[in-house]
Short mmCIF file of C-alpha atoms and ligand atoms in Angstrom, two decimals:
data_model
loop_
_atom_site.label_atom_id
_atom_site.label_comp_id
_atom_site.label_asym_id
_atom_site.label_seq_id
_atom_site.Cartn_x
_atom_site.Cartn_y
_atom_site.Cartn_z
CA UNK A 1 84.12 128.31 120.95
CA UNK A 2 83.62 124.88 122.61
CA UNK A 3 80.65 122.58 121.97
CA UNK A 4 77.29 123.88 123.21
CA UNK A 5 76.57 121.93 126.41
CA UNK A 6 72.81 122.38 125.99
CA UNK A 7 73.05 120.28 122.81
CA UNK A 8 73.18 116.63 123.81
CA UNK A 9 72.81 113.11 122.44
CA UNK A 10 69.19 111.99 122.26
CA UNK A 11 69.69 109.34 124.95
CA UNK A 12 70.77 111.96 127.52
CA UNK A 13 67.73 114.15 126.80
CA UNK A 14 65.34 111.21 127.02
CA UNK A 15 66.80 109.74 130.20
CA UNK A 16 66.57 112.99 132.11
CA UNK A 17 63.12 114.02 130.92
CA UNK A 18 61.38 110.68 131.00
CA UNK A 19 62.59 109.68 134.42
CA UNK A 20 61.27 112.84 136.04
CA UNK A 21 58.06 112.80 133.98
CA UNK A 22 57.01 109.23 134.76
CA UNK A 23 58.27 109.14 138.32
CA UNK A 24 56.40 112.25 139.39
CA UNK A 25 53.22 111.54 141.34
CA UNK A 26 51.55 114.54 139.67
CA UNK A 27 51.91 113.09 136.16
CA UNK A 28 48.65 112.12 134.55
CA UNK A 29 49.82 110.42 131.37
CA UNK A 30 46.47 110.13 129.65
CA UNK A 31 45.93 113.88 129.87
CA UNK A 32 49.10 114.22 127.81
CA UNK A 33 48.68 111.46 125.21
CA UNK A 34 46.51 108.55 124.12
CA UNK A 35 47.67 104.99 123.69
CA UNK A 36 45.85 102.03 122.18
CA UNK A 37 45.90 100.36 125.61
CA UNK A 38 43.20 102.64 126.95
CA UNK A 39 41.02 103.11 123.88
CA UNK A 40 37.38 102.76 124.99
CA UNK A 41 36.96 99.58 122.93
CA UNK A 42 40.23 98.07 124.12
CA UNK A 43 40.71 96.31 120.80
CA UNK A 44 44.43 95.76 121.20
CA UNK A 45 44.28 94.34 124.70
CA UNK A 46 41.21 92.24 123.82
CA UNK A 47 43.03 90.85 120.78
CA UNK A 48 45.85 89.87 123.15
CA UNK A 49 43.39 88.09 125.43
CA UNK A 50 42.01 86.14 122.47
CA UNK A 51 45.50 85.04 121.48
CA UNK A 52 46.50 84.17 125.03
CA UNK A 53 43.29 82.22 125.61
CA UNK A 54 43.80 80.19 122.43
CA UNK A 55 47.42 79.45 123.39
CA UNK A 56 46.54 78.54 126.96
CA UNK A 57 43.94 76.09 125.68
CA UNK A 58 46.61 74.54 123.47
CA UNK A 59 49.23 74.37 126.26
CA UNK A 60 47.24 74.24 129.52
CA UNK A 61 49.11 74.77 132.81
CA UNK A 62 48.01 74.94 136.45
CA UNK A 63 49.27 78.52 136.56
CA UNK A 64 49.95 80.89 133.66
CA UNK A 65 52.45 83.65 134.37
CA UNK A 66 51.78 86.90 132.52
CA UNK A 67 54.13 89.85 132.85
CA UNK A 68 53.45 93.32 131.55
CA UNK A 69 56.24 95.91 131.37
CA UNK A 70 55.46 99.64 131.20
CA UNK A 71 51.98 99.43 132.65
CA UNK A 72 50.69 103.01 132.66
CA UNK A 73 47.53 103.21 134.76
CA UNK A 74 46.59 99.57 134.27
CA UNK A 75 44.20 99.72 131.31
CA UNK A 76 46.12 97.18 129.25
CA UNK A 77 46.02 94.69 132.13
CA UNK A 78 42.41 95.37 133.01
CA UNK A 79 41.02 94.94 129.49
CA UNK A 80 43.03 91.72 129.12
CA UNK A 81 41.81 90.13 132.36
CA UNK A 82 38.21 91.15 131.75
CA UNK A 83 38.25 89.74 128.23
CA UNK A 84 39.70 86.45 129.54
CA UNK A 85 36.77 86.19 131.95
CA UNK A 86 34.37 86.83 129.10
CA UNK A 87 36.02 84.20 126.89
CA UNK A 88 35.94 81.65 129.72
CA UNK A 89 32.26 82.25 130.20
CA UNK A 90 31.53 81.94 126.49
CA UNK A 91 33.68 78.82 126.03
CA UNK A 92 33.19 77.07 129.37
CA UNK A 93 36.89 77.28 130.30
CA UNK A 94 38.69 78.44 133.47
CA UNK A 95 41.83 80.03 132.09
CA UNK A 96 41.37 83.41 133.76
CA UNK A 97 41.41 81.87 137.22
CA UNK A 98 44.80 80.31 136.51
CA UNK A 99 46.49 83.57 135.48
CA UNK A 100 48.96 85.31 137.73
CA UNK A 101 49.71 88.81 136.41
CA UNK A 102 52.83 90.82 137.27
CA UNK A 103 52.85 94.55 136.59
CA UNK A 104 56.34 95.87 136.01
CA UNK A 105 57.39 99.53 135.74
CA UNK A 106 60.13 101.90 136.89
CA UNK A 107 57.55 104.32 138.24
CA UNK A 108 56.10 103.70 141.69
CA UNK A 109 53.21 106.12 141.05
CA UNK A 110 52.29 104.23 137.85
CA UNK A 111 52.43 100.88 139.63
CA UNK A 112 50.30 102.21 142.48
CA UNK A 113 47.68 103.62 140.10
CA UNK A 114 47.55 100.42 138.06
CA UNK A 115 47.30 98.26 141.19
CA UNK A 116 44.53 100.36 142.71
CA UNK A 117 42.57 100.23 139.48
CA UNK A 118 42.85 96.46 139.19
CA UNK A 119 42.01 95.94 142.85
CA UNK A 120 38.87 98.06 142.47
CA UNK A 121 37.78 95.83 139.59
CA UNK A 122 38.21 92.65 141.66
CA UNK A 123 41.58 91.38 140.45
CA UNK A 124 43.60 91.89 143.67
CA UNK A 125 44.08 88.15 144.24
CA UNK A 126 45.98 87.57 141.02
CA UNK A 127 48.26 90.58 140.59
CA UNK A 128 51.69 91.57 141.83
CA UNK A 129 53.83 94.60 141.14
CA UNK A 130 57.54 94.83 140.55
CA UNK A 131 59.70 97.92 140.17
CA UNK A 132 62.11 97.56 137.28
CA UNK A 133 63.94 100.08 135.14
CA UNK A 134 63.79 98.62 131.65
CA UNK A 135 66.73 100.78 130.58
CA UNK A 136 68.90 98.74 132.94
CA UNK A 137 68.57 95.25 131.48
CA UNK A 138 71.02 93.74 133.97
CA UNK A 139 68.80 94.64 136.91
CA UNK A 140 65.94 92.41 135.71
CA UNK A 141 65.32 89.82 138.45
CA UNK A 142 64.94 86.27 137.25
CA UNK A 143 61.39 85.05 136.83
CA UNK A 144 59.54 82.75 134.49
CA UNK A 145 56.77 83.95 132.18
CA UNK A 146 54.41 82.42 129.66
CA UNK A 147 53.35 85.71 128.13
CA UNK A 148 55.18 89.06 128.25
CA UNK A 149 53.36 92.10 126.90
CA UNK A 150 54.53 95.66 126.43
CA UNK A 151 52.65 98.55 124.88
CA UNK A 152 54.49 101.77 124.11
CA UNK A 153 57.27 101.18 126.60
CA UNK A 154 60.34 100.82 124.43
CA UNK A 155 59.81 104.07 122.51
CA UNK A 156 60.30 105.83 125.87
CA UNK A 157 63.68 104.27 126.60
CA UNK A 158 66.74 106.42 125.91
CA UNK A 159 68.01 105.79 122.37
CA UNK A 160 70.82 107.21 120.25
CA UNK A 161 70.28 108.33 116.70
CA UNK A 162 72.56 108.72 113.70
CA UNK A 163 72.41 109.65 110.04
CA UNK A 164 74.65 109.09 107.08
CA UNK A 165 75.56 111.70 104.50
CA UNK A 166 77.50 109.90 101.79
CA UNK A 167 80.41 108.33 103.67
CA UNK A 168 80.09 110.68 106.64
CA UNK A 169 78.48 109.63 109.93
CA UNK A 170 76.57 112.23 111.94
CA UNK A 171 75.16 111.81 115.42
CA UNK A 172 71.75 113.40 116.00
CA UNK A 173 72.11 115.76 118.96
CA UNK A 174 69.27 117.86 120.29
CA UNK A 175 68.80 121.13 122.11
CA UNK A 176 66.18 121.55 124.83
CA UNK A 177 63.57 122.67 122.29
CA UNK A 178 64.10 119.47 120.33
CA UNK A 179 66.08 121.29 117.62
CA UNK A 180 68.25 118.82 115.71
CA UNK A 181 72.03 119.49 115.61
CA UNK A 182 73.81 116.76 113.62
CA UNK A 183 77.45 116.45 114.72
CA UNK A 184 80.27 114.48 113.06
CA UNK A 185 80.75 111.09 114.71
CA UNK A 186 83.14 108.18 114.43
CA UNK A 187 81.99 105.00 112.67
CA UNK A 188 83.66 103.07 115.51
CA UNK A 189 80.74 104.15 117.75
CA UNK A 190 78.54 101.74 115.79
CA UNK A 191 78.53 97.99 115.57
CA UNK A 192 78.64 96.14 112.24
CA UNK A 193 74.91 95.80 111.93
CA UNK A 194 74.29 99.49 112.69
CA UNK A 195 76.82 100.49 110.01
CA UNK A 196 75.20 98.16 107.48
CA UNK A 197 71.76 99.52 108.26
CA UNK A 198 72.87 103.10 107.67
CA UNK A 199 74.20 102.12 104.25
CA UNK A 200 71.17 99.97 103.38
CA UNK A 201 68.67 102.74 104.16
CA UNK A 202 68.46 106.09 102.40
CA UNK A 203 70.96 108.73 103.51
CA UNK A 204 69.94 111.90 105.39
CA UNK A 205 67.31 110.05 107.44
CA UNK A 206 68.04 110.10 111.18
CA UNK A 207 67.83 106.51 112.42
CA UNK A 208 67.35 105.68 116.09
CA UNK A 209 69.30 102.72 117.40
CA UNK A 210 67.18 101.61 120.38
CA UNK A 211 70.08 99.87 122.10
CA UNK A 212 68.61 99.85 125.59
CA UNK A 213 65.31 98.53 124.23
CA UNK A 214 67.26 95.77 122.48
CA UNK A 215 69.13 94.82 125.66
CA UNK A 216 65.94 94.91 127.65
CA UNK A 217 64.28 92.58 125.14
CA UNK A 218 67.24 90.20 125.36
CA UNK A 219 66.83 90.10 129.14
CA UNK A 220 63.06 89.61 129.02
CA UNK A 221 63.12 86.87 126.43
CA UNK A 222 65.56 84.84 128.54
CA UNK A 223 62.78 84.53 131.11
CA UNK A 224 60.24 82.96 128.79
CA UNK A 225 59.03 79.46 129.60
CA UNK A 226 58.85 76.89 126.79
CA UNK A 227 55.92 77.83 124.47
CA UNK A 228 56.06 81.35 125.96
CA UNK A 229 56.09 84.50 123.89
CA UNK A 230 56.75 88.19 124.14
CA UNK A 231 54.79 90.88 122.32
CA UNK A 232 55.86 94.45 121.77
CA UNK A 233 53.44 97.03 120.42
CA UNK A 234 54.71 100.46 119.55
CA UNK A 235 55.09 103.09 116.88
CA UNK A 236 58.11 103.20 114.67
CA UNK A 237 59.20 102.01 111.25
CA UNK A 238 59.77 98.71 109.49
CA UNK A 239 58.50 98.81 105.93
CA UNK A 240 60.24 100.36 102.91
CA UNK A 241 57.08 102.43 102.44
CA UNK A 242 57.69 104.13 105.79
CA UNK A 243 60.55 105.98 104.09
CA UNK A 244 58.24 107.61 101.56
CA UNK A 245 58.21 110.68 103.85
CA UNK A 246 60.81 113.29 102.85
CA UNK A 247 63.86 113.15 105.13
CA UNK A 248 63.30 116.70 106.47
CA UNK A 249 59.85 115.72 107.76
CA UNK A 250 61.08 112.36 109.01
CA UNK A 251 63.88 114.05 110.95
CA UNK A 252 61.51 116.56 112.51
CA UNK A 253 58.94 114.01 113.63
CA UNK A 254 61.13 111.10 114.77
CA UNK A 255 61.23 112.46 118.32
CA UNK A 256 58.06 113.85 119.86
CA UNK A 257 57.34 115.70 123.07
CA UNK A 258 54.31 115.17 125.30
CA UNK A 259 54.35 117.57 128.20
CA UNK A 260 58.15 117.45 128.75
CA UNK A 261 58.43 113.73 128.03
CA UNK A 262 60.29 112.70 124.85
CA UNK A 263 59.50 109.61 122.86
CA UNK A 264 61.28 108.24 119.80
CA UNK A 265 60.24 105.92 116.98
CA UNK A 266 61.17 102.30 117.48
CA UNK A 267 63.44 100.91 114.81
CA UNK A 268 61.69 97.57 114.32
CA UNK A 269 64.24 96.51 111.69
CA UNK A 270 66.99 96.92 114.23
CA UNK A 271 65.21 95.14 117.07
CA UNK A 272 63.98 92.19 115.03
CA UNK A 273 67.38 91.69 113.38
CA UNK A 274 69.14 91.87 116.76
CA UNK A 275 66.83 89.24 118.24
CA UNK A 276 67.15 86.99 115.19
CA UNK A 277 70.93 87.26 115.31
CA UNK A 278 70.78 85.76 118.82
CA UNK A 279 68.77 82.84 117.43
CA UNK A 280 65.36 83.97 118.68
CA UNK A 281 62.23 83.93 116.55
CA UNK A 282 61.27 87.54 115.79
CA UNK A 283 58.48 88.64 113.47
CA UNK A 284 57.05 92.08 112.76
CA UNK A 285 53.60 92.88 111.40
CA UNK A 286 51.32 95.92 111.38
CA UNK A 287 49.54 96.34 114.72
CA UNK A 288 46.26 96.68 112.87
CA UNK A 289 46.85 93.34 111.12
CA UNK A 290 47.40 91.69 114.49
CA UNK A 291 44.18 93.10 115.91
CA UNK A 292 42.17 92.20 112.83
CA UNK A 293 43.51 88.66 112.94
CA UNK A 294 42.56 87.99 116.57
CA UNK A 295 39.32 89.96 116.63
CA UNK A 296 38.11 88.79 113.23
CA UNK A 297 34.84 87.70 114.74
CA UNK A 298 34.32 91.22 116.09
CA UNK A 299 34.92 92.96 112.80
CA UNK A 300 31.44 94.43 112.83
CA UNK A 301 31.96 96.24 116.16
CA UNK A 302 32.81 99.87 115.50
CA UNK A 303 34.83 101.86 118.02
CA UNK A 304 33.51 105.08 119.42
CA UNK A 305 34.07 107.75 116.76
CA UNK A 306 35.48 110.28 119.20
CA UNK A 307 38.17 107.96 120.59
CA UNK A 308 40.71 108.91 117.94
CA UNK A 309 41.80 105.30 118.09
CA UNK A 310 40.23 103.38 115.28
CA UNK A 311 41.39 100.32 113.40
CA UNK A 312 38.25 99.82 111.36
CA UNK A 313 37.47 102.80 109.18
CA UNK A 314 40.12 105.38 109.89
CA UNK A 315 39.55 108.94 108.85
CA UNK A 316 42.55 110.58 107.17
CA UNK A 317 43.53 112.05 110.55
CA UNK A 318 43.73 108.59 112.13
CA UNK A 319 45.53 106.95 109.23
CA UNK A 320 48.97 108.06 110.17
CA UNK A 321 48.69 106.69 113.66
CA UNK A 322 47.63 103.27 112.42
CA UNK A 323 50.22 103.16 109.65
CA UNK A 324 53.25 103.43 111.90
CA UNK A 325 52.15 101.09 114.68
CA UNK A 326 53.78 97.69 114.67
CA UNK A 327 53.72 94.41 116.55
CA UNK A 328 56.96 92.55 117.26
CA UNK A 329 56.46 88.95 118.31
CA UNK A 330 59.38 87.16 119.94
CA UNK A 331 59.92 83.55 120.96
CA UNK A 332 63.00 82.23 122.67
CA UNK A 333 65.38 80.03 120.70
CA UNK A 334 65.61 76.37 121.61
C1 LIG B 1 53.63 105.61 127.16
S1 LIG B 1 53.33 104.89 128.71
C2 LIG B 1 52.42 103.46 128.19
C3 LIG B 1 51.56 102.90 129.28
C4 LIG B 1 50.67 101.75 128.88
N1 LIG B 1 51.47 100.58 128.46
C5 LIG B 1 49.75 102.17 127.77
O1 LIG B 1 49.94 101.72 126.65
O2 LIG B 1 48.86 102.96 128.01
C6 LIG B 1 54.91 104.22 129.13
C7 LIG B 1 54.95 103.39 130.39
O3 LIG B 1 56.27 102.85 130.49
C8 LIG B 1 56.84 103.18 131.74
N2 LIG B 1 58.27 103.39 131.54
C9 LIG B 1 58.88 104.38 130.87
N3 LIG B 1 60.20 104.22 130.94
C10 LIG B 1 60.44 103.08 131.66
C11 LIG B 1 61.60 102.40 132.09
N4 LIG B 1 62.81 102.87 131.82
N5 LIG B 1 61.46 101.27 132.78
C12 LIG B 1 60.22 100.79 133.11
N6 LIG B 1 59.09 101.41 132.76
C13 LIG B 1 59.20 102.55 132.04
C14 LIG B 1 56.14 104.45 132.18
O4 LIG B 1 56.20 104.64 133.59
C15 LIG B 1 54.72 104.18 131.67
O5 LIG B 1 54.01 103.40 132.59
#
């Protein structure tokens, strides 16, 4: 019997599902999942505004270019621009008025929704939209940016996944119901770093190699102006502690489905090492640590208890979400 054609590499499953999910005009993403971008308190996007404001004060420019990739319905942009206005008012500055904000996504319906939302809130004069498929790094048009921000984009890009059993390499293949079917693979499919990572980490754990996310990050970072930076927020793994989950549970929860769309953990070890190997500055920290750092003065403000998105006093049910969310900060070499 030949190989089962309904069992495919993870990247094939993700590409097919995610393209049709996000590009459909009937998709309503926030009925299917929550992200930190649209939590009612907007802590993550407000923390970003605080950081940006502080940086813009340090390196003032007539025009600050901000680019967001993977924009959803515009909440991450909206909270950021509104918080900049608030900070300007409180500090007597005019940074918000010098921001030009580009919304970038491969989904026209998402871009349209985000644009409409921002226009309604009075930001039409300072936004632009650009269609770009982040899984095709080479198609990124050249631009210059001072601040690039991405929340939960890269975990949606097609990725391949492998596991090691002793000396044997297995590729993680999936059926349509997300059943895992490890299949023998050739070590030559991997580069040196990928091979090393599989031997450095415990065996029997399926590891995603987010190659398209890596290439996309390489392309984005090339567009940073001097003093510019790129921030990625997403769920995934980085710390040794993340591997305290038994491999069977890890392997079952690495890929998740939200109304036909598949998302995979981001391998922050892989991405940060890849960026560093190209000479870029790359640093990973817990997302919660980032928010607490930049919103320290707001520590007393408690989020709405029903949001399910809570950095301050998580209930056991929230803990897991916070634990596996990371922030990758990237600055261009030179
Ligand atoms: C999980 S949503 C996150 C939206 C928003 N950043 C948030 O946090 O609420 C993923 C976003 O990335 C976009 N996206 C997914 N795959 C993409 C790709 N290959 N290229 C560009 N955008 C993509 C989707 O259209 C969607 O807007």
